[in-house]
JSON list of C-alpha atoms in Angstrom, two decimals:
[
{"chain": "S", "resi": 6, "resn": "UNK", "atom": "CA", "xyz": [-14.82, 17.32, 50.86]},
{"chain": "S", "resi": 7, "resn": "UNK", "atom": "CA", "xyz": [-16.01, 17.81, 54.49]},
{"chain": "S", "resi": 8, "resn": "UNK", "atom": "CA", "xyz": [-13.69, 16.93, 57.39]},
{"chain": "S", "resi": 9, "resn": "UNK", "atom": "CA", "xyz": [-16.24, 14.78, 59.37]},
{"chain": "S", "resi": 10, "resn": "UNK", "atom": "CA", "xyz": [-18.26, 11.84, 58.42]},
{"chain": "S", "resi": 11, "resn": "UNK", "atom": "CA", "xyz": [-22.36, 12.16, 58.44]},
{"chain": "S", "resi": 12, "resn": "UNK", "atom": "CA", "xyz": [-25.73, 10.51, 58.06]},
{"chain": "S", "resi": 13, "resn": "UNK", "atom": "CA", "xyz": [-27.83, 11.52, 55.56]},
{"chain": "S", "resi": 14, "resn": "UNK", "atom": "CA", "xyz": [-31.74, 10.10, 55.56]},
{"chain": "S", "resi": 15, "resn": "UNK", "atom": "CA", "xyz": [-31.82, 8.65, 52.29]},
{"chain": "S", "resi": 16, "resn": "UNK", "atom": "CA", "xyz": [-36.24, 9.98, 52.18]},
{"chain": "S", "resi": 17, "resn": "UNK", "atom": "CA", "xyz": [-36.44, 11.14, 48.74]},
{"chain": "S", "resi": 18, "resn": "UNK", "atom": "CA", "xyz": [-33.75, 10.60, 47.34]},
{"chain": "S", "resi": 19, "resn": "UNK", "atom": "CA", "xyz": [-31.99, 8.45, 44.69]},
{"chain": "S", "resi": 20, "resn": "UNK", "atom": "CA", "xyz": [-30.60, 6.48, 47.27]},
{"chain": "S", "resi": 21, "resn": "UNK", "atom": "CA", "xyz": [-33.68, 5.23, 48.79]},
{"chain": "S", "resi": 22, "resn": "UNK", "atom": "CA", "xyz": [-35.08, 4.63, 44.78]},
{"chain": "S", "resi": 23, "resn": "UNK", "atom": "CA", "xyz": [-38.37, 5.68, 43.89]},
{"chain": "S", "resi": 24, "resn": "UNK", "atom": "CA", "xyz": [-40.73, 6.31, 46.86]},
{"chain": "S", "resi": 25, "resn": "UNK", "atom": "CA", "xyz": [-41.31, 10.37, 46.29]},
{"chain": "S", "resi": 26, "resn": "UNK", "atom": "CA", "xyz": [-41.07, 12.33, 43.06]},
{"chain": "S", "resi": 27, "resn": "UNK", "atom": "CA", "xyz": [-37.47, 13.90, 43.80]},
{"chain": "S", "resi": 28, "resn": "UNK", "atom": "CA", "xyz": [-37.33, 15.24, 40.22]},
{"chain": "S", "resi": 29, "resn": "UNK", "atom": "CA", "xyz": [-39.20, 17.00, 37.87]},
{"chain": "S", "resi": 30, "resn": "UNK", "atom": "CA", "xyz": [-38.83, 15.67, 34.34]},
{"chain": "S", "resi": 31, "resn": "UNK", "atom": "CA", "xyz": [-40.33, 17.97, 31.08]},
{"chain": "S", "resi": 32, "resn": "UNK", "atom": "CA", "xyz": [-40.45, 16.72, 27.59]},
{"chain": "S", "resi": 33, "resn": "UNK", "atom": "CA", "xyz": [-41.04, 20.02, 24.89]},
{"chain": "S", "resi": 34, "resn": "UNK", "atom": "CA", "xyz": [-41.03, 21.91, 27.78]},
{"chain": "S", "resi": 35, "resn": "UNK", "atom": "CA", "xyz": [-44.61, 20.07, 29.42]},
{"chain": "S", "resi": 36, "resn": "UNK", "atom": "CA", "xyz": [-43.90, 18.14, 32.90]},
{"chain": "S", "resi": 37, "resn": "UNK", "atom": "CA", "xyz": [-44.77, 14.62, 32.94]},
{"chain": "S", "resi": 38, "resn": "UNK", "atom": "CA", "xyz": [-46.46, 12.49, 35.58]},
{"chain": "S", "resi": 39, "resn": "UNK", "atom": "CA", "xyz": [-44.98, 10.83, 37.99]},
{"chain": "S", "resi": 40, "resn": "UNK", "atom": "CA", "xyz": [-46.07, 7.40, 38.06]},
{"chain": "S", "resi": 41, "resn": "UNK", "atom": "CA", "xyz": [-43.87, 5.90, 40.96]},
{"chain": "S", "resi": 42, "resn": "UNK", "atom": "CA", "xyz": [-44.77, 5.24, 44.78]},
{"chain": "S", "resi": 43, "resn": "UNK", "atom": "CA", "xyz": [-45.63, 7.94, 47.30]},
{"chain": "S", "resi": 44, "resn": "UNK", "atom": "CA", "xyz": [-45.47, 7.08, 51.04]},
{"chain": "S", "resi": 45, "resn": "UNK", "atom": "CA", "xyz": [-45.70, 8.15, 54.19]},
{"chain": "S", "resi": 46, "resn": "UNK", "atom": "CA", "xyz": [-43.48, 8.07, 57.32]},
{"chain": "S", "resi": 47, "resn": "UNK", "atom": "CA", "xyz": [-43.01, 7.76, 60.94]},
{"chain": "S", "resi": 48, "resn": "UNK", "atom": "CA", "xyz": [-39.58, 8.06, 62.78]},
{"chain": "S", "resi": 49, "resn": "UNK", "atom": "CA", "xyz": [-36.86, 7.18, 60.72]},
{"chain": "S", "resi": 50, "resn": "UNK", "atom": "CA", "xyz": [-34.65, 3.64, 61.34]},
{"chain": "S", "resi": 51, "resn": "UNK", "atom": "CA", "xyz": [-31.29, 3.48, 61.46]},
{"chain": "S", "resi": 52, "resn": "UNK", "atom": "CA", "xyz": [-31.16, 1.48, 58.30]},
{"chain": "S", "resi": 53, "resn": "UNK", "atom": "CA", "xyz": [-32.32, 4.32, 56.49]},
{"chain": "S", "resi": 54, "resn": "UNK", "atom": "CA", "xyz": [-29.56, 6.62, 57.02]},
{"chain": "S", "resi": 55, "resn": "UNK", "atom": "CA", "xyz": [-26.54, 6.96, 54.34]},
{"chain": "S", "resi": 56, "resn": "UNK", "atom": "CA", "xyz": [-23.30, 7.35, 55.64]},
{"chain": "S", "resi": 57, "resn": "UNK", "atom": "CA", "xyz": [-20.48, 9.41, 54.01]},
{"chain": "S", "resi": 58, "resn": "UNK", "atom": "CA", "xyz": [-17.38, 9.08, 55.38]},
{"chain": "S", "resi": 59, "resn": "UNK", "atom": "CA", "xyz": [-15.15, 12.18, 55.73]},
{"chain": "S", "resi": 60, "resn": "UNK", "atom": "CA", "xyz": [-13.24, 12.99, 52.16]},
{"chain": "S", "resi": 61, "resn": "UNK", "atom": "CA", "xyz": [-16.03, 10.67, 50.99]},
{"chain": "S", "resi": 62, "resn": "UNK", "atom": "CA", "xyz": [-18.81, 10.67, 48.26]},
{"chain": "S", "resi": 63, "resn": "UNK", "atom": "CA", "xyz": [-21.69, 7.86, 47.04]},
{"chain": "S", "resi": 64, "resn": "UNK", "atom": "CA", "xyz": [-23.15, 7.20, 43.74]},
{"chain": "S", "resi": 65, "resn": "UNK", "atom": "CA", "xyz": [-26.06, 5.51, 42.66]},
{"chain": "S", "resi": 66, "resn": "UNK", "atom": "CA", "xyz": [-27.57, 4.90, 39.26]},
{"chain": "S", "resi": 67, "resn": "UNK", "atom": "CA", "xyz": [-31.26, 5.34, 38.33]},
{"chain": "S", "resi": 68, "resn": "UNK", "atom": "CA", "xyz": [-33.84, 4.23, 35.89]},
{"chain": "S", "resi": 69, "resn": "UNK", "atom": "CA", "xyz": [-36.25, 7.34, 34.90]},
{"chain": "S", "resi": 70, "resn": "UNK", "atom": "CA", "xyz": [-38.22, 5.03, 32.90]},
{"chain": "S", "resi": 71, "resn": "UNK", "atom": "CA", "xyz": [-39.41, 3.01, 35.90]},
{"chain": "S", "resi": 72, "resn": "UNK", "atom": "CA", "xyz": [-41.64, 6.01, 36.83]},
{"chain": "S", "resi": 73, "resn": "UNK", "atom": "CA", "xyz": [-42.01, 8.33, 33.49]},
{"chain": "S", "resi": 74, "resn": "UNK", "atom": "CA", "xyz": [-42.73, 7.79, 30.31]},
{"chain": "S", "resi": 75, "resn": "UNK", "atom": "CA", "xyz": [-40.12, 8.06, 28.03]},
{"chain": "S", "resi": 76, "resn": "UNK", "atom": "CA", "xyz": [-41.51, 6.47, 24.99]},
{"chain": "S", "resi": 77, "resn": "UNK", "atom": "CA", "xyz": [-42.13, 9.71, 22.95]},
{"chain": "S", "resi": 78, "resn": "UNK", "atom": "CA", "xyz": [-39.10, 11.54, 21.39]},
{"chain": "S", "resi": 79, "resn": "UNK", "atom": "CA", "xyz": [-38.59, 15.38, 22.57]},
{"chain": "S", "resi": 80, "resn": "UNK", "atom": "CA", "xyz": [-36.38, 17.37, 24.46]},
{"chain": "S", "resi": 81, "resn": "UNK", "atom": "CA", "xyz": [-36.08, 16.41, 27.49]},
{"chain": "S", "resi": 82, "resn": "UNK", "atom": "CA", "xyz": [-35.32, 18.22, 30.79]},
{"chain": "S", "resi": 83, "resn": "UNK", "atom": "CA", "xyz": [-34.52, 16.91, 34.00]},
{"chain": "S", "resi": 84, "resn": "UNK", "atom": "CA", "xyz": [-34.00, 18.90, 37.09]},
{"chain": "S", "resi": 85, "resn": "UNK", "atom": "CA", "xyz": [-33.25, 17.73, 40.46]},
{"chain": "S", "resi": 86, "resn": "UNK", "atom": "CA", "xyz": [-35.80, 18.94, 43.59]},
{"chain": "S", "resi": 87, "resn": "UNK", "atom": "CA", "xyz": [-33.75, 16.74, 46.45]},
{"chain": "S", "resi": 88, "resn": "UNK", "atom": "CA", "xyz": [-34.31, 17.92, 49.94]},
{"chain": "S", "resi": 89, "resn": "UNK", "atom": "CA", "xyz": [-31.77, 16.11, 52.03]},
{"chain": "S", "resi": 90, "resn": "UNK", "atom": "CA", "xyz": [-34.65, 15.53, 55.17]},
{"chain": "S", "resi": 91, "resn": "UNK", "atom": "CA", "xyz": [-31.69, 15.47, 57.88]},
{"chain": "S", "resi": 92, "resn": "UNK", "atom": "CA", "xyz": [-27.95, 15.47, 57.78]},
{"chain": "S", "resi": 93, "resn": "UNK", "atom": "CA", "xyz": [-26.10, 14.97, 60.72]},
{"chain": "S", "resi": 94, "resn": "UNK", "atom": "CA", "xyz": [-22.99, 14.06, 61.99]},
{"chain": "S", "resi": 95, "resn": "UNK", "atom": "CA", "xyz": [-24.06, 11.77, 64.32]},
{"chain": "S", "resi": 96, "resn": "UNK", "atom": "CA", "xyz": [-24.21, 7.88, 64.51]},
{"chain": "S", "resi": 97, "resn": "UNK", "atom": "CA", "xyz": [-27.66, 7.00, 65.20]},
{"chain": "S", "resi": 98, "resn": "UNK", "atom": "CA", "xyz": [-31.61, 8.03, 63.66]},
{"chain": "S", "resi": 99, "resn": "UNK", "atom": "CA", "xyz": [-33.15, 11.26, 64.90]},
{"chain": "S", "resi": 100, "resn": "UNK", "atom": "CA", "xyz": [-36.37, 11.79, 65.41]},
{"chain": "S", "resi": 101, "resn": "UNK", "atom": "CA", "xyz": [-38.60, 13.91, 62.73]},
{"chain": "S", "resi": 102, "resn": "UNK", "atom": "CA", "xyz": [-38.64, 16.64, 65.69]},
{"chain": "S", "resi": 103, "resn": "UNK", "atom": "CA", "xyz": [-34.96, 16.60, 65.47]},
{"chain": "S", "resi": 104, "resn": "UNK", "atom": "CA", "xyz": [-34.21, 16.69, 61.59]},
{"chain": "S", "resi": 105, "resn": "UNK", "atom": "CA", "xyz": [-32.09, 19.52, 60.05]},
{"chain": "S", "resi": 106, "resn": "UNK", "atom": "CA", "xyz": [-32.85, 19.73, 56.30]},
{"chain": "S", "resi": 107, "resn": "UNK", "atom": "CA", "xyz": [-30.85, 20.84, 53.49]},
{"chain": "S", "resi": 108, "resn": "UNK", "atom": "CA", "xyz": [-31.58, 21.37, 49.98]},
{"chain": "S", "resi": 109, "resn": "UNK", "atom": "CA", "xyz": [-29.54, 20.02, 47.46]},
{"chain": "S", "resi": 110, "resn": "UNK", "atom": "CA", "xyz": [-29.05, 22.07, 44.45]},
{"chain": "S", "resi": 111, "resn": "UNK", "atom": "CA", "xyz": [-28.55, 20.36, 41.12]},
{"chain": "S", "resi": 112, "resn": "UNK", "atom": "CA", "xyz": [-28.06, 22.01, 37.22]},
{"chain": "S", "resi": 113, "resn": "UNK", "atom": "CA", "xyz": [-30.44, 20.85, 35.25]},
{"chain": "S", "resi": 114, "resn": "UNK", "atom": "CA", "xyz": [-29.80, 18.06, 32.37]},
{"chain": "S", "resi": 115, "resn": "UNK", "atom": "CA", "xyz": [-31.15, 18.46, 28.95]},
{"chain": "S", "resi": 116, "resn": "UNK", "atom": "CA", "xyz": [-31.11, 15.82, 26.57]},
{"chain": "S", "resi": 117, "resn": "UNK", "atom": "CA", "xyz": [-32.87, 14.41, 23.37]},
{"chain": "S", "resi": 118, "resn": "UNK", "atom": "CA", "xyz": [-34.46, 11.37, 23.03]},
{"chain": "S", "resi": 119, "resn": "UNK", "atom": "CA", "xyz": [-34.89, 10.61, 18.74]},
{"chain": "S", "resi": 120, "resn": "UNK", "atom": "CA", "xyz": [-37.93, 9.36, 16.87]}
]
């Protein structure tokens, strides 16, 4: 709902796909493994920056079985740990020096997956 347009670095986040574990996913109230990519990183490049433009919003859909196994019926609970690594209103990358982060809070989703 914000006024002004911004960058957001899409590191860990659903945006970027699976290259952190952004979310911590129980079935019968046990975690599960995260079985996706992990990486490391320099400066960020331009390319990696979202933009939002003012009034705006972005969506993106994601697989969860791409990096946890889902094959086992339970209760499930997903929950959201997104740390938006720099927001800015700016037009180009920042350096890691100059990043503002923001947590992103999220509800948690439960849902059930039958035998």
């Amino acid at each position: 709902p914000g006024r002004v347009a911004v960058q957001v670095l899409e590191w860990g986040t659903p945006f970027e796909g699976w290259m952190a574990p952004w979310v911590l996913l129980q079935r019968d109230g046990v975690a599960l493994p995260y079985g996706g990519a992990s990486v490391k990183r320099g400066d960020p490049a331009r390319s990696e920056y979202l933009r939002i433009p003012a009034g705006g919003r972005r969506e993106v859909t994601i697989d969860l079985a791409g990096v946890y196994d889902l094959a086992q019926p339970g209760i499930y609970r997903l929950e959201a740990r997104i740390l938006l690594h720099d927001v800015h209103a700016g037009s180009g990358p920042r350096t890691r020096a100059q990043h503002q982060p923001q947590a992103l809070a999220c509800p948690p989703i439960d849902f059930t997956l039958p035998g």
